[in-house]
Structure formats: structure tokens, C-alpha cells
């Protein structure tokens, strides 16, 4: 219920400082102690990745604004140098980042049970396809002309969801909004039921009966139909 959600939300806020060590323990258990594991468990590596995600989101916004103002070619490498450099840089970084995380697992099959890894791997595969494969085969098969591939590029913005894991306070706010939205939704349902019930009661009690529209307009001085009838009579 709503009050239970609020109570749990308050407990999470009160215990928010204790979430950091638990995340560290999860990483220690999931990743090995080899070179890649040490890199993946390093907090600066995670902060760098979060910063790159934010920069990637800003670059997507700049690209969307540019596409709205100017005609952009279907092939990435026929466009401005700025977009070529940024696309190659982001694709290279995220590819290296996903490879480091994969090689850091104690058991490589564990990555198939990690939802975040599967999510990131799908986005990286999409970036590799758009940056290094599609531009060279698009001219032959016309894939660069498909608008669906341009729309898929916007899926990269979903990587911003990783900020929820990096900043638990955002997740707490989202849970609070969800709990409040349920309450507001049921309030709207209640208002609809009340309005519908009273509309039936008033319609049955104060109905038009056998009166015509003109006769009904005479009973209401503010009815626009009465004013229109008066104007016609004056003419």
C-alpha cells in the first residue's frame, strides 16, 4: 500500500549511506583478482564510465539538434568530422569497457545472469554495427537509408539508466514517484466514478423531457441559442 511504500522509502533514505559497501562486496564476489578484475572493481573506472555515459548523452543531443537543422548524410563517414570522431571514440571506449568487464568475471558464464552486462553488451553491439559495419555495407545494400537504424541510435540514451545504480538517491526518488503515481491514479479513478454517478442522478432528475431545444433555451437566459433566436426575431 501507499503508507507501506512511504515507510520503506524512509528506511531506504535513512540507510542510504550503507549501500556503498554492499555494492563493493558484490563486485568483489563477482569479479576475480586478475588485472581486469582489479580494473573493473576500481571506483575510478566506474566514475570514468559514468562520465563517458553523460558525455555520450550530450553528444546524442548535439547530433539530434544538428540533424534537425541540417541535412545529414546516411553514411557516418560522409558527415562532419566532429561526429565521426565522437562516434568512433564512444564506440571504442564502450567496447573496451565491456571487454574488461567480461574478462573480469570469475566465471565467464556469470555474465549471462547479469542484467546490466547483457544490457550494455546489446548497446555496444549496436554501436559497433552502426560505427564500423553499417557505413561500409550500407552503400551496397541500402541499409544506411533505413530510418529504423537511425531510430535505434536513440536507444543509446537508455544507457543513462546506469546512473540509477551509480547514484542510489535517484532510484529512491523514482520509487517515491512510482508510489505517488499509484495513489494519484486511484484518486483519478475515484473522481471518475463520483462524476459518473452524479451525472446519472442529475440526468434522470433534470432531463429535457418533451421540451424542444428552443423551449429549453427560453428557460435559460444565458443559453446562446436564445440569443441567436432573439437576433433572428429582431431582423
CSV table of C-alpha atoms in Angstrom, one decimal:
chain,number,residue,atom,x,y,z
A,1,UNK,CA,0.0,0.0,0.0
A,2,UNK,CA,0.9,3.7,-0.2
A,3,UNK,CA,1.8,4.0,3.5
A,4,UNK,CA,3.9,0.9,3.4
A,5,UNK,CA,5.8,2.2,0.4
A,6,UNK,CA,6.4,5.5,2.2
A,7,UNK,CA,7.7,3.7,5.2
A,8,UNK,CA,10.0,1.6,3.2
A,9,UNK,CA,11.2,4.6,1.3
A,10,UNK,CA,12.0,6.4,4.5
A,11,UNK,CA,14.0,3.4,5.7
A,12,UNK,CA,16.0,3.3,2.4
A,13,UNK,CA,16.8,7.0,2.8
A,14,UNK,CA,17.9,6.5,6.3
A,15,UNK,CA,20.1,3.6,5.3
A,16,UNK,CA,21.3,5.2,2.1
A,17,UNK,CA,24.8,5.5,3.4
A,18,UNK,CA,25.1,1.8,3.9
A,19,UNK,CA,24.6,1.0,0.2
A,20,UNK,CA,28.1,1.7,-0.9
A,21,UNK,CA,29.8,-1.2,0.9
A,22,UNK,CA,27.2,-3.7,-0.3
A,23,UNK,CA,27.9,-2.7,-3.9
A,24,UNK,CA,31.6,-3.1,-3.3
A,25,UNK,CA,31.0,-6.6,-1.8
A,26,UNK,CA,29.0,-7.6,-4.8
A,27,UNK,CA,31.8,-6.5,-7.1
A,28,UNK,CA,34.4,-8.4,-5.0
A,29,UNK,CA,32.4,-11.6,-5.2
A,30,UNK,CA,31.6,-11.2,-8.9
A,31,UNK,CA,35.0,-10.2,-10.3
A,32,UNK,CA,38.3,-12.1,-10.0
A,33,UNK,CA,41.6,-10.7,-8.7
A,34,UNK,CA,43.3,-10.6,-12.1
A,35,UNK,CA,44.3,-7.4,-13.8
A,36,UNK,CA,40.9,-7.0,-15.5
A,37,UNK,CA,39.1,-7.7,-12.2
A,38,UNK,CA,41.1,-5.0,-10.4
A,39,UNK,CA,40.3,-2.5,-13.1
A,40,UNK,CA,36.6,-3.4,-13.1
A,41,UNK,CA,36.4,-3.0,-9.3
A,42,UNK,CA,38.3,0.3,-9.3
A,43,UNK,CA,36.0,3.2,-8.4
A,44,UNK,CA,37.7,5.5,-10.8
A,45,UNK,CA,37.0,3.1,-13.6
A,46,UNK,CA,33.3,3.3,-12.7
A,47,UNK,CA,33.4,7.1,-12.4
A,48,UNK,CA,35.1,7.4,-15.7
A,49,UNK,CA,32.4,5.2,-17.3
A,50,UNK,CA,29.6,7.3,-15.8
A,51,UNK,CA,31.3,10.5,-17.1
A,52,UNK,CA,31.6,9.0,-20.6
A,53,UNK,CA,27.9,8.0,-20.5
A,54,UNK,CA,26.9,11.6,-19.7
A,55,UNK,CA,29.2,12.9,-22.5
A,56,UNK,CA,27.6,10.4,-24.9
A,57,UNK,CA,24.2,11.6,-23.9
A,58,UNK,CA,25.2,15.2,-24.6
A,59,UNK,CA,26.7,14.1,-28.0
A,60,UNK,CA,23.4,12.4,-28.9
A,61,UNK,CA,21.6,15.7,-28.1
A,62,UNK,CA,24.0,17.7,-30.2
A,63,UNK,CA,23.6,15.2,-33.1
A,64,UNK,CA,19.8,15.4,-32.8
A,65,UNK,CA,19.9,19.2,-32.9
A,66,UNK,CA,22.3,19.2,-35.9
A,67,UNK,CA,20.1,16.7,-37.8
A,68,UNK,CA,17.0,18.9,-37.2
A,69,UNK,CA,18.8,22.0,-38.6
A,70,UNK,CA,20.9,20.5,-41.5
A,71,UNK,CA,20.7,17.6,-43.9
A,72,UNK,CA,22.9,14.8,-42.6
A,73,UNK,CA,24.3,12.0,-44.9
A,74,UNK,CA,23.2,8.4,-44.3
A,75,UNK,CA,26.8,7.3,-44.1
A,76,UNK,CA,28.6,8.4,-40.9
A,77,UNK,CA,31.9,8.9,-42.6
A,78,UNK,CA,30.4,11.4,-45.1
A,79,UNK,CA,29.3,13.7,-42.3
A,80,UNK,CA,31.2,16.3,-40.2
A,81,UNK,CA,34.5,15.3,-38.7
A,82,UNK,CA,33.2,16.1,-35.2
A,83,UNK,CA,30.6,13.4,-35.3
A,84,UNK,CA,33.0,10.9,-36.9
A,85,UNK,CA,35.5,11.4,-34.0
A,86,UNK,CA,32.9,11.3,-31.3
A,87,UNK,CA,31.2,8.2,-32.6
A,88,UNK,CA,34.5,6.3,-33.0
A,89,UNK,CA,35.6,7.4,-29.6
A,90,UNK,CA,32.5,6.3,-27.8
A,91,UNK,CA,32.3,3.0,-29.7
A,92,UNK,CA,35.9,2.3,-28.8
A,93,UNK,CA,35.6,3.1,-25.2
A,94,UNK,CA,32.4,1.2,-24.6
A,95,UNK,CA,33.8,-1.8,-26.5
A,96,UNK,CA,36.9,-1.8,-24.3
A,97,UNK,CA,34.8,-1.3,-21.2
A,98,UNK,CA,32.5,-4.3,-21.9
A,99,UNK,CA,35.6,-6.5,-22.7
A,100,UNK,CA,37.2,-5.6,-19.4
A,101,UNK,CA,34.1,-6.4,-17.5
A,102,UNK,CA,33.7,-9.7,-19.4
A,103,UNK,CA,37.3,-10.7,-18.7
A,104,UNK,CA,37.0,-9.7,-15.1
A,105,UNK,CA,34.3,-12.3,-14.2
A,106,UNK,CA,35.4,-15.2,-12.1
A,107,UNK,CA,33.3,-17.5,-14.2
A,108,UNK,CA,32.5,-16.1,-17.7
A,109,UNK,CA,29.1,-17.7,-17.7
A,110,UNK,CA,28.1,-15.4,-14.9
A,111,UNK,CA,27.8,-12.5,-17.4
A,112,UNK,CA,24.7,-14.2,-18.8
A,113,UNK,CA,23.0,-13.8,-15.5
A,114,UNK,CA,24.0,-10.1,-15.1
A,115,UNK,CA,21.2,-8.0,-16.5
A,116,UNK,CA,23.4,-4.8,-16.7
A,117,UNK,CA,26.0,-6.7,-18.6
A,118,UNK,CA,23.5,-8.0,-21.1
A,119,UNK,CA,22.0,-4.5,-21.5
A,120,UNK,CA,25.4,-2.9,-22.0
A,121,UNK,CA,26.5,-5.7,-24.4
A,122,UNK,CA,23.4,-5.1,-26.6
A,123,UNK,CA,24.1,-1.4,-26.8
A,124,UNK,CA,27.8,-1.9,-27.6
A,125,UNK,CA,26.8,-4.4,-30.3
A,126,UNK,CA,24.5,-1.8,-31.8
A,127,UNK,CA,27.3,0.9,-31.7
A,128,UNK,CA,29.8,-1.4,-33.3
A,129,UNK,CA,27.2,-2.2,-36.1
A,130,UNK,CA,26.5,1.5,-36.7
A,131,UNK,CA,30.0,2.7,-36.5
A,132,UNK,CA,32.2,0.1,-38.1
A,133,UNK,CA,30.0,-2.2,-40.1
A,134,UNK,CA,26.9,-0.4,-41.5
A,135,UNK,CA,28.8,2.5,-43.1
A,136,UNK,CA,30.8,0.1,-45.3
A,137,UNK,CA,27.9,-2.2,-46.3
A,138,UNK,CA,25.2,0.4,-46.3
A,139,UNK,CA,26.1,1.7,-49.8
A,140,UNK,CA,25.9,-1.8,-51.2
A,141,UNK,CA,22.7,-2.9,-49.6
A,142,UNK,CA,21.0,0.4,-48.9
A,143,UNK,CA,20.9,-0.2,-45.1
A,144,UNK,CA,22.0,3.3,-44.4
A,145,UNK,CA,18.7,4.6,-45.8
A,146,UNK,CA,16.6,2.7,-43.3
A,147,UNK,CA,15.1,5.2,-40.8
A,148,UNK,CA,14.8,2.4,-38.3
A,149,UNK,CA,18.5,2.2,-37.9
A,150,UNK,CA,18.6,5.9,-37.1
A,151,UNK,CA,15.9,5.4,-34.5
A,152,UNK,CA,17.8,2.6,-32.9
A,153,UNK,CA,20.6,5.0,-32.4
A,154,UNK,CA,18.4,6.8,-29.8
A,155,UNK,CA,18.4,3.6,-27.8
A,156,UNK,CA,21.9,4.6,-26.6
A,157,UNK,CA,20.3,7.2,-24.4
A,158,UNK,CA,18.8,4.4,-22.3
A,159,UNK,CA,22.4,3.9,-21.0
A,160,UNK,CA,21.6,6.8,-18.7
A,161,UNK,CA,19.7,4.3,-16.6
A,162,UNK,CA,23.1,3.2,-15.2
A,163,UNK,CA,23.1,6.5,-13.3
A,164,UNK,CA,20.4,4.9,-11.1
A,165,UNK,CA,23.0,2.3,-10.0
A,166,UNK,CA,25.8,4.8,-9.5
A,167,UNK,CA,23.6,7.3,-7.6
A,168,UNK,CA,21.1,5.3,-5.4
A,169,UNK,CA,19.4,8.6,-4.4
A,170,UNK,CA,17.9,8.8,-8.0
A,171,UNK,CA,16.5,5.4,-7.6
A,172,UNK,CA,14.9,6.4,-4.3
A,173,UNK,CA,13.3,9.4,-5.9
A,174,UNK,CA,12.0,7.2,-8.7
A,175,UNK,CA,10.4,4.8,-6.2
A,176,UNK,CA,8.8,7.7,-4.4
A,177,UNK,CA,7.3,9.0,-7.7
A,178,UNK,CA,6.1,5.5,-8.5
A,179,UNK,CA,4.3,5.2,-5.1
A,180,UNK,CA,2.8,8.6,-5.5
A,181,UNK,CA,1.7,7.9,-9.1
A,182,UNK,CA,-0.3,4.8,-7.9
A,183,UNK,CA,-2.1,7.0,-5.3
A,184,UNK,CA,-2.9,9.7,-7.9
A,185,UNK,CA,-4.1,7.1,-10.3
A,186,UNK,CA,-6.6,5.6,-7.9
A,187,UNK,CA,-7.7,9.1,-6.9
A,188,UNK,CA,-8.5,9.8,-10.6
A,189,UNK,CA,-10.5,6.6,-10.8
A,190,UNK,CA,-12.4,7.6,-7.7
A,191,UNK,CA,-13.2,11.0,-9.2
A,192,UNK,CA,-14.4,9.5,-12.4
A,193,UNK,CA,-16.7,7.1,-10.5
A,194,UNK,CA,-18.1,10.0,-8.5
A,195,UNK,CA,-18.6,12.2,-11.5
A,196,UNK,CA,-20.3,9.4,-13.5
A,197,UNK,CA,-22.6,8.6,-10.6
A,198,UNK,CA,-23.8,12.2,-10.1
A,199,UNK,CA,-24.1,12.7,-13.8
A,200,UNK,CA,-26.6,9.8,-14.0
A,201,UNK,CA,-28.5,11.2,-11.0
A,202,UNK,CA,-28.8,14.7,-12.4
A,203,UNK,CA,-29.6,13.5,-15.9
A,204,UNK,CA,-32.5,11.4,-14.5
A,205,UNK,CA,-33.8,14.2,-12.3
A,206,UNK,CA,-33.3,17.2,-14.6
A,207,UNK,CA,-33.9,15.9,-18.0
A,208,UNK,CA,-35.2,17.7,-21.1
A,209,UNK,CA,-38.4,15.7,-21.3
A,210,UNK,CA,-40.8,16.7,-24.1
A,211,UNK,CA,-39.4,20.2,-24.5
A,212,UNK,CA,-37.7,21.2,-27.7
A,213,UNK,CA,-34.4,22.8,-27.9
A,214,UNK,CA,-35.9,26.3,-28.5
A,215,UNK,CA,-38.3,25.9,-25.5
A,216,UNK,CA,-35.5,24.8,-23.3
A,217,UNK,CA,-33.4,27.8,-24.4
A,218,UNK,CA,-36.2,30.1,-23.2
A,219,UNK,CA,-35.7,28.7,-19.7
A,220,UNK,CA,-32.0,29.6,-19.6
A,221,UNK,CA,-31.3,33.3,-20.2
A,222,UNK,CA,-27.6,32.6,-20.8
A,223,UNK,CA,-28.1,30.0,-23.5
A,224,UNK,CA,-26.6,31.1,-26.7
A,225,UNK,CA,-29.4,29.6,-28.7
A,226,UNK,CA,-31.8,32.1,-27.1
A,227,UNK,CA,-29.6,35.0,-28.0
A,228,UNK,CA,-29.5,33.7,-31.6
A,229,UNK,CA,-33.3,33.3,-31.7
A,230,UNK,CA,-33.7,36.9,-30.4
A,231,UNK,CA,-31.4,38.3,-33.1
A,232,UNK,CA,-33.3,36.5,-35.8
A,233,UNK,CA,-36.6,37.8,-34.4
A,234,UNK,CA,-35.2,41.4,-34.4
A,235,UNK,CA,-34.2,41.1,-38.1
